[in-house]
Amino acid sequence: MSEQYIVSPTSRIFGKINVPGDKSISHRSLILLSISQGTSKISGLLESDDCISTLNICQLLGVDIIKQSNGDYIVKGQGLFGLKEPKRNLDCGNSGTSMRLLAGLLCGQKFSSCLIGDESLTKRPMERILIPLQLMGGKMHLSKNNTAPINIDAAQKISPIVYQMPIDSAQIKSSIILASLYAKKTTKVIENNATRDHTENMINFLGGNIETENKIITINPCEKLISKDINIPGDISSAMFIIVGCLISEKSEVTICNVGLNKFRTGALEILKMMGAKIEIKNVNNIGPEITGDIFVYSSKLKGISIPSKYVASAIDEFPIIFIAAANASGKTILKNAEELKYKESNRLEVMSKGLKKCGIANDLYDDGIEITGGNFEGGLVDSCGDHRVAMSFAIAGIVSKKDIHILNTDNVSTSFPAFYNLVKKMGLNIKRVKS
Ligand code: S3P
């Protein structure tokens, strides 16, 4: 039985809300506190399927992680060298972040392990981490298609490298950083376009020593990380569905409090502002490893733009919902240089293009992007292909559709935003959930 959404036209959405914790920061807090020394507390952990996969794996590696009655998690760190050999395969479910980051961590351990994933994750490219990790001396093997399962042998020695990134990817960068915690000398990673730096920020917060200058990340050897309590801000990638929902509906006004505003995650805000979105940021707070703030959003008349390539890396997860904004804008929106979208939880260029066409929105697919002509959503049947962000994007499109939008395969919304359905319903979205 799989879940579906049916969304009917909605007059307005409103409210002052919080979105659940940031997915990227939740993964990193579980992984890094597991290898820190001492006991610490995580507040605001995202309890989504993806982060629970990481949590379960840390527990299988011998880390005590206990949920408290107030929702906080206590992590009893085992230190850099205290993880235990797991008794079974480590299941990452749908989570590419779990698989790629943990592969880096595990290739530095003195025991063997095997990372597995669901059908969708098992199709996603893993050679991108195999190459640098093998250069560092990691002993790992992929399937013949260069995909999971990832079998990792006990490490002999992890050597430092200087690695020029062939792709803009925080997952590859973080995988290398986690492995380099087991090297005795400095590793350098050189980026073409800077990607989210949550791993670097959190390692420094816990006493490590990573310096970044001109897109060169220098990971200096560190003897230990020291546990510290971590407060996880709201996820800007989840907030973006609510932001676009408010922008495209009439007479709407929404405030989203305490959202993570890391500068490598806010590309979508810049893109939407270029399109004419009325968005204000207030109450910026710079305490702890990440910047946070409140986002105020108002209904806006959007116009199509040519999206500057410099924003692709910092808006990488937000393109499905940006495409919905583009479909509601006057004129054409053009995206190029975004080939990476083909390798996400689905081929997001193709799946979004098909879904938009089914709803009556004209678009042309490029090999590395898409051109969308703003128009009217007529309604229709859309297959999300099990991609959480595609499912939520078309749910938001339902606000302005003439007839219902019926979205298939929405179960995976729980991988990143399990509260989505209840939250948007409370904010006024005309949404129903059915099983069939
Ligand atoms: C993530 C990095 C991004 C993003 C993913 C989460 C992370 O992937 O798409 O949802 O937490 O590091 P890439 O770095 O592979 O582009």
Coordinates of C-alpha atoms and ligand atoms in Angstrom, one line a residue:
M1 CA 0.0 0.0 0.0
S2 CA 1.5 3.3 -0.9
E3 CA 0.4 6.8 0.2
Q4 CA -0.9 9.5 -2.1
Y5 CA -1.9 13.2 -1.6
I6 CA -4.8 14.9 -3.2
V7 CA -4.5 18.7 -3.0
S8 CA -7.4 21.0 -3.9
P9 CA -7.3 24.8 -4.7
T10 CA -6.7 26.8 -1.5
S11 CA -7.4 30.4 -0.9
R12 CA -4.5 31.4 1.3
I13 CA -2.0 29.9 3.8
F14 CA -1.0 31.7 7.0
G15 CA 0.7 31.3 10.3
K16 CA 3.8 31.8 12.5
I17 CA 5.5 28.4 12.6
N18 CA 8.7 26.5 13.2
V19 CA 9.9 23.8 10.8
P20 CA 11.6 20.6 12.0
G21 CA 15.3 20.4 12.5
D22 CA 17.9 20.6 9.7
K23 CA 18.5 17.3 8.1
S24 CA 22.2 17.8 7.2
I25 CA 23.0 19.2 10.7
S26 CA 21.1 16.3 12.3
H27 CA 23.1 13.7 10.5
R28 CA 26.4 15.4 11.4
S29 CA 25.5 15.9 15.1
L30 CA 24.8 12.2 15.5
I31 CA 28.0 11.1 13.7
L32 CA 30.3 13.7 15.2
L33 CA 29.0 13.4 18.8
S34 CA 29.4 9.6 18.5
I35 CA 33.1 10.0 18.0
S36 CA 33.6 12.8 20.5
Q37 CA 34.7 12.3 24.1
G38 CA 32.0 12.8 26.7
T39 CA 28.3 12.9 26.9
S40 CA 26.2 15.6 25.3
K41 CA 22.7 16.5 24.3
I42 CA 21.1 17.2 20.9
S43 CA 18.0 19.4 20.9
G44 CA 15.8 19.7 17.9
L45 CA 17.1 16.6 16.1
L46 CA 15.1 15.9 13.0
E47 CA 13.3 12.6 13.6
S48 CA 12.9 11.7 9.9
D49 CA 13.5 8.3 8.4
D50 CA 16.9 9.4 7.0
C51 CA 18.2 10.7 10.3
I52 CA 16.9 7.7 12.1
S53 CA 18.9 5.5 9.7
T54 CA 22.1 7.4 10.8
L55 CA 21.0 7.1 14.5
N56 CA 20.4 3.4 14.2
I57 CA 23.8 2.9 12.5
C58 CA 25.6 4.9 15.3
Q59 CA 23.9 2.6 17.8
L60 CA 25.0 -0.5 15.9
L61 CA 28.6 0.9 16.1
G62 CA 28.3 0.8 19.9
V63 CA 27.2 4.3 20.7
D64 CA 24.5 4.8 23.4
I65 CA 21.9 7.3 22.1
I66 CA 19.0 7.8 24.4
K67 CA 15.8 9.8 23.7
Q68 CA 14.6 11.8 26.7
S69 CA 11.0 12.6 27.6
N70 CA 11.4 16.2 26.4
G71 CA 12.5 15.1 22.9
D72 CA 16.2 15.8 23.4
Y73 CA 18.7 13.0 22.6
I74 CA 21.7 12.1 24.9
V75 CA 24.7 10.8 23.0
K76 CA 27.5 9.0 24.9
G77 CA 30.5 9.7 22.7
Q78 CA 33.0 6.9 22.2
G79 CA 36.0 9.0 21.1
L80 CA 37.6 8.8 17.7
F81 CA 38.8 5.2 18.3
G82 CA 36.0 3.8 20.4
L83 CA 33.5 2.6 17.8
K84 CA 32.7 -1.2 17.7
E85 CA 32.5 -3.7 14.8
P86 CA 28.8 -3.9 13.8
K87 CA 27.1 -7.3 14.0
R88 CA 25.1 -6.7 10.8
N89 CA 24.9 -4.7 7.7
L90 CA 24.4 -1.0 8.2
D91 CA 21.1 0.1 6.5
C92 CA 21.0 3.7 5.3
G93 CA 17.5 3.3 3.9
N94 CA 16.9 6.2 1.4
S95 CA 19.6 8.4 2.8
G96 CA 22.5 9.3 0.5
T97 CA 24.0 11.6 3.2
S98 CA 24.1 8.7 5.7
M99 CA 25.8 6.4 3.2
R100 CA 28.4 8.9 1.9
L101 CA 29.4 10.4 5.2
L102 CA 29.5 7.1 7.1
A103 CA 31.6 5.5 4.3
G104 CA 34.3 8.2 5.1
L105 CA 34.1 7.5 8.8
L106 CA 34.1 3.7 8.5
C107 CA 37.1 3.6 6.1
G108 CA 39.2 4.9 9.0
Q109 CA 38.1 2.1 11.5
K110 CA 40.0 -1.0 12.5
F111 CA 37.1 -3.2 11.6
S112 CA 35.1 -4.2 8.5
S113 CA 31.5 -3.0 7.8
C114 CA 29.0 -3.0 5.0
L115 CA 26.6 -0.1 4.1
I116 CA 23.4 -1.0 2.3
G117 CA 20.4 1.1 1.2
D118 CA 16.9 0.9 -0.3
E119 CA 16.2 0.4 -4.1
S120 CA 16.5 4.1 -4.9
L121 CA 19.8 4.6 -2.9
T122 CA 21.2 1.4 -4.4
K123 CA 20.9 3.1 -7.9
R124 CA 22.8 6.3 -6.8
P125 CA 26.4 6.9 -7.8
M126 CA 29.0 6.0 -5.1
E127 CA 32.2 6.1 -7.2
R128 CA 32.4 9.8 -6.4
I129 CA 33.4 8.8 -2.8
L130 CA 35.2 5.6 -3.6
I131 CA 37.9 7.5 -5.6
P132 CA 39.1 9.9 -2.9
L133 CA 38.7 7.4 -0.1
Q134 CA 40.8 4.8 -1.9
L135 CA 43.4 7.5 -2.6
M136 CA 43.5 7.9 1.2
G137 CA 44.1 4.2 1.6
G138 CA 40.5 3.2 2.4
K139 CA 39.8 -0.4 1.5
M140 CA 36.4 -0.4 0.0
H141 CA 34.4 -2.2 -2.8
L142 CA 31.2 -1.3 -4.6
S143 CA 28.9 -3.4 -6.7
K144 CA 29.8 -3.8 -10.4
N145 CA 27.6 -0.7 -11.2
N146 CA 29.7 1.4 -8.8
T147 CA 26.7 1.6 -6.4
A148 CA 25.9 0.2 -2.9
P149 CA 26.3 -2.1 -1.1
I150 CA 29.6 -0.6 0.0
N151 CA 31.9 -3.2 1.6
I152 CA 34.6 -1.6 3.8
D153 CA 37.6 -3.6 5.1
A154 CA 39.5 -2.8 8.3
A155 CA 41.8 0.2 7.8
Q156 CA 45.5 -0.2 7.8
K157 CA 46.5 3.4 7.4
I158 CA 44.7 6.5 6.3
S159 CA 46.9 8.9 4.4
P160 CA 46.4 12.6 3.8
I161 CA 45.6 13.8 0.3
V162 CA 45.2 17.0 -1.7
Y163 CA 41.9 16.6 -3.6
Q164 CA 40.5 18.8 -6.3
M165 CA 36.7 18.1 -6.2
P166 CA 35.4 17.0 -9.7
I167 CA 31.8 17.8 -8.6
D168 CA 30.3 20.4 -6.2
S169 CA 29.2 18.1 -3.4
A170 CA 29.1 18.6 0.4
Q171 CA 28.6 14.8 0.8
I172 CA 31.9 14.0 -1.0
K173 CA 33.7 16.8 0.9
S174 CA 32.3 15.6 4.2
S175 CA 33.2 11.9 3.5
I176 CA 36.8 13.0 2.9
I177 CA 36.9 15.2 6.0
L178 CA 35.6 12.3 8.2
A179 CA 38.2 9.9 6.8
S180 CA 40.9 12.6 7.3
L181 CA 40.2 12.6 11.1
Y182 CA 42.2 9.3 11.0
A183 CA 45.2 10.7 9.1
K184 CA 48.3 11.9 10.9
K185 CA 48.9 14.8 8.5
T186 CA 46.9 17.6 6.9
T187 CA 44.4 16.9 4.1
K188 CA 43.3 19.6 1.6
V189 CA 40.0 19.6 -0.4
I190 CA 39.7 22.2 -3.2
E191 CA 36.2 23.1 -4.3
N192 CA 35.1 24.8 -7.5
N193 CA 32.0 26.2 -6.0
A194 CA 31.7 26.2 -2.2
T195 CA 29.1 23.8 -0.8
R196 CA 27.5 23.6 2.7
D197 CA 30.1 23.7 5.4
H198 CA 28.2 22.1 8.3
T199 CA 30.8 19.4 8.8
E200 CA 33.6 21.9 9.0
N201 CA 31.6 24.2 11.4
M202 CA 30.7 21.3 13.7
I203 CA 34.2 19.8 13.9
N204 CA 35.6 23.2 14.8
F205 CA 32.8 23.7 17.4
L206 CA 33.9 20.4 18.9
G207 CA 37.6 21.4 19.1
G208 CA 38.9 20.3 15.7
N209 CA 41.0 22.4 13.4
I210 CA 39.7 23.0 9.9
E211 CA 40.5 26.2 8.0
T212 CA 38.9 27.4 4.8
E213 CA 40.3 30.0 2.5
N214 CA 39.5 30.7 -1.2
K215 CA 37.5 27.4 -1.5
I216 CA 40.5 25.4 -0.1
I217 CA 39.6 23.4 3.0
T218 CA 42.5 22.5 5.2
I219 CA 41.8 19.7 7.6
N220 CA 44.5 19.7 10.3
P221 CA 45.1 16.6 12.3
C222 CA 43.2 16.5 15.6
E223 CA 43.7 14.2 18.6
K224 CA 40.2 14.3 19.8
L225 CA 36.8 15.9 19.5
I226 CA 35.2 17.1 22.8
S227 CA 31.4 16.6 23.2
K228 CA 29.3 19.7 23.4
D229 CA 25.5 20.2 23.4
I230 CA 24.1 21.0 20.0
N231 CA 20.9 22.9 19.2
I232 CA 19.7 22.1 15.7
P233 CA 18.0 25.0 13.8
G234 CA 15.0 24.6 11.5
D235 CA 15.7 23.2 8.1
I236 CA 15.7 25.9 5.4
S237 CA 15.1 23.2 2.8
S238 CA 11.8 22.3 4.5
A239 CA 11.0 26.0 5.1
M240 CA 11.2 26.6 1.3
F241 CA 8.0 24.6 0.6
I242 CA 6.1 26.9 3.0
I243 CA 7.9 30.0 1.6
V244 CA 6.9 29.3 -2.0
G245 CA 3.4 28.2 -0.9
C246 CA 2.9 31.7 0.7
L247 CA 4.5 33.6 -2.3
I248 CA 2.2 32.0 -4.9
S249 CA -1.1 32.2 -2.9
E250 CA -3.0 35.5 -2.6
K251 CA -3.2 37.6 0.5
S252 CA -0.9 35.3 2.4
E253 CA 1.7 36.0 5.1
V254 CA 3.9 33.5 6.9
T255 CA 6.6 33.7 9.5
I256 CA 9.0 30.8 10.0
C257 CA 11.1 31.1 13.2
N258 CA 14.6 29.9 14.0
V259 CA 15.7 28.7 10.5
G260 CA 19.3 27.8 9.7
L261 CA 20.7 30.4 7.4
N262 CA 24.2 29.0 6.6
K263 CA 25.3 31.1 3.5
F264 CA 25.8 27.9 1.5
R265 CA 22.2 26.9 1.9
T266 CA 20.4 30.2 1.1
G267 CA 20.7 30.2 -2.7
A268 CA 17.0 29.6 -3.1
L269 CA 16.2 32.8 -1.1
E270 CA 18.4 34.8 -3.5
I271 CA 16.8 33.2 -6.5
L272 CA 13.3 33.9 -5.3
K273 CA 14.2 37.5 -4.4
M274 CA 15.5 37.9 -8.0
M275 CA 12.1 36.7 -9.1
G276 CA 10.4 39.4 -7.1
A277 CA 9.6 37.6 -3.8
K278 CA 8.9 39.7 -0.8
I279 CA 11.0 38.0 1.9
E280 CA 12.6 39.5 5.0
I281 CA 15.1 38.1 7.4
K282 CA 15.0 39.3 11.0
N283 CA 16.3 38.3 14.5
V284 CA 19.6 36.9 13.1
N285 CA 21.5 34.9 15.7
N286 CA 25.1 33.9 15.4
I287 CA 25.6 31.8 18.5
G288 CA 27.0 28.2 18.1
P289 CA 28.2 26.7 14.9
E290 CA 25.4 27.9 12.6
I291 CA 23.6 31.2 11.9
T292 CA 19.8 31.3 12.4
G293 CA 17.0 33.8 11.9
D294 CA 13.3 34.3 11.3
I295 CA 12.0 34.5 7.7
F296 CA 9.0 36.7 7.0
V297 CA 7.2 36.0 3.7
Y298 CA 4.4 37.8 1.8
S299 CA 2.3 36.9 -1.3
S300 CA 4.2 38.2 -4.3
K301 CA 3.9 38.6 -8.1
L302 CA 6.9 36.5 -9.4
K303 CA 8.7 37.0 -12.7
G304 CA 10.8 34.5 -14.7
I305 CA 14.5 34.8 -14.6
S306 CA 17.7 33.2 -15.9
I307 CA 19.0 31.5 -12.7
P308 CA 22.7 32.5 -12.1
S309 CA 24.9 29.4 -12.0
K310 CA 26.6 30.7 -8.9
Y311 CA 23.4 29.8 -6.9
V312 CA 23.2 26.1 -8.1
A313 CA 25.3 24.6 -5.3
S314 CA 23.6 26.6 -2.5
A315 CA 20.1 25.9 -3.8
I316 CA 20.7 22.3 -4.9
D317 CA 17.8 20.7 -2.9
E318 CA 15.4 23.5 -3.6
F319 CA 15.0 23.2 -7.3
P320 CA 11.8 21.2 -7.3
I321 CA 10.0 23.9 -5.4
I322 CA 11.8 26.7 -7.3
F323 CA 10.3 25.1 -10.5
I324 CA 6.8 25.4 -8.9
A325 CA 7.6 29.1 -8.3
A326 CA 8.8 29.5 -11.9
A327 CA 5.6 27.8 -13.2
N328 CA 3.7 30.6 -11.4
A329 CA 5.9 33.4 -12.6
S330 CA 5.3 35.6 -15.6
G331 CA 7.6 34.7 -18.5
K332 CA 10.3 32.1 -18.7
T333 CA 12.7 30.8 -16.1
I334 CA 15.9 29.1 -17.3
L335 CA 18.2 26.9 -15.3
K336 CA 21.5 25.5 -16.7
N337 CA 24.6 23.9 -15.2
A338 CA 22.5 21.8 -12.8
E339 CA 23.3 18.3 -14.1
E340 CA 23.6 17.0 -10.5
L341 CA 19.8 17.2 -10.2
K342 CA 19.7 14.0 -12.2
Y343 CA 21.4 12.1 -9.4
K344 CA 19.3 13.0 -6.4
E345 CA 16.5 10.8 -4.9
S346 CA 15.1 10.8 -8.4
N347 CA 16.2 12.4 -11.7
R348 CA 14.7 15.7 -10.6
L349 CA 15.0 17.4 -14.0
E350 CA 13.0 14.6 -15.7
V351 CA 10.5 13.8 -13.0
M352 CA 9.6 17.5 -12.4
S353 CA 9.4 18.2 -16.2
K354 CA 6.9 15.3 -16.6
G355 CA 4.9 16.4 -13.6
L356 CA 4.7 20.0 -14.7
K357 CA 3.6 18.9 -18.2
K358 CA 0.9 16.7 -16.7
C359 CA -0.5 19.8 -14.8
G360 CA -0.4 21.9 -18.0
I361 CA 2.9 23.8 -17.5
A362 CA 5.0 24.0 -20.7
N363 CA 8.7 23.3 -20.2
D364 CA 11.7 22.2 -22.2
L365 CA 14.2 19.8 -20.7
Y366 CA 18.0 20.3 -21.2
D367 CA 20.7 17.9 -20.5
D368 CA 21.8 20.1 -17.5
G369 CA 18.7 22.1 -16.8
I370 CA 15.2 23.1 -17.8
E371 CA 13.3 26.1 -19.2
I372 CA 9.8 26.6 -17.7
T373 CA 7.2 28.9 -19.1
G374 CA 5.0 30.4 -16.4
G375 CA 1.3 29.5 -16.8
N376 CA -1.7 28.1 -15.0
F377 CA -1.8 24.8 -13.2
E378 CA -4.8 22.9 -14.6
G379 CA -4.6 20.0 -12.1
G380 CA -3.7 16.3 -12.9
L381 CA -2.1 13.1 -11.8
V382 CA 1.6 13.3 -10.9
D383 CA 4.0 10.5 -10.0
S384 CA 6.6 11.8 -7.5
C385 CA 8.6 8.6 -8.2
G386 CA 9.2 8.2 -4.5
D387 CA 11.1 11.5 -4.3
H388 CA 10.1 13.4 -1.1
R389 CA 10.9 16.9 -2.5
V390 CA 9.0 16.3 -5.7
A391 CA 5.9 15.1 -3.7
M392 CA 6.0 18.2 -1.4
S393 CA 6.5 20.5 -4.4
F394 CA 3.4 19.4 -6.3
A395 CA 1.4 19.5 -3.0
I396 CA 2.3 23.2 -2.8
A397 CA 1.4 23.7 -6.5
G398 CA -2.1 22.4 -5.6
I399 CA -2.7 25.8 -3.9
V400 CA -3.0 27.6 -7.2
S401 CA -4.3 24.8 -9.4
K402 CA -7.7 25.0 -11.1
K403 CA -8.5 21.4 -10.3
D404 CA -7.1 18.9 -7.9
I405 CA -3.5 17.7 -8.1
H406 CA -3.2 14.0 -7.2
I407 CA 0.3 13.0 -6.2
L408 CA 1.4 9.3 -6.2
N409 CA 4.1 7.7 -4.1
T410 CA 4.3 10.2 -1.2
D411 CA 5.5 7.8 1.6
N412 CA 9.0 9.1 1.3
V413 CA 8.0 12.6 2.5
S414 CA 8.9 11.0 5.9
T415 CA 12.6 10.8 4.9
S416 CA 13.0 14.6 5.4
F417 CA 9.7 16.2 6.7
P418 CA 7.4 13.8 8.5
A419 CA 5.4 16.7 9.9
F420 CA 4.7 18.2 6.4
Y421 CA 1.1 17.0 6.0
N422 CA -0.1 18.1 9.4
L423 CA 1.7 21.4 9.3
V424 CA 0.5 22.5 5.8
K425 CA -3.0 21.3 6.6
K426 CA -3.0 23.5 9.8
M427 CA -1.8 26.4 7.7
G428 CA -4.8 26.2 5.5
L429 CA -3.7 23.9 2.6
N430 CA -6.6 21.8 1.3
I431 CA -4.8 18.4 1.4
K432 CA -6.0 14.9 1.8
R433 CA -3.9 11.7 2.4
V434 CA -5.1 8.4 0.9
K435 CA -3.7 4.9 0.8
S436 CA -4.1 2.5 -2.1
Ligands
S3P1 C1 23.8 17.1 1.6 C2 24.4 17.6 0.5 C3 23.7 17.7 -0.8 C4 22.2 17.6 -0.7 C5 21.8 16.5 0.2 C6 22.4 16.7 1.6 C7 24.6 17.0 2.9 O1 24.2 16.6 -1.6 O2 21.6 17.4 -2.0 O3 20.4 16.5 0.3 O4 23.9 16.9 4.0 O5 25.8 17.1 2.8 P1 25.5 16.8 -2.5 O6 26.5 17.3 -1.6 O7 25.9 15.4 -3.0 O8 25.2 17.7 -3.6

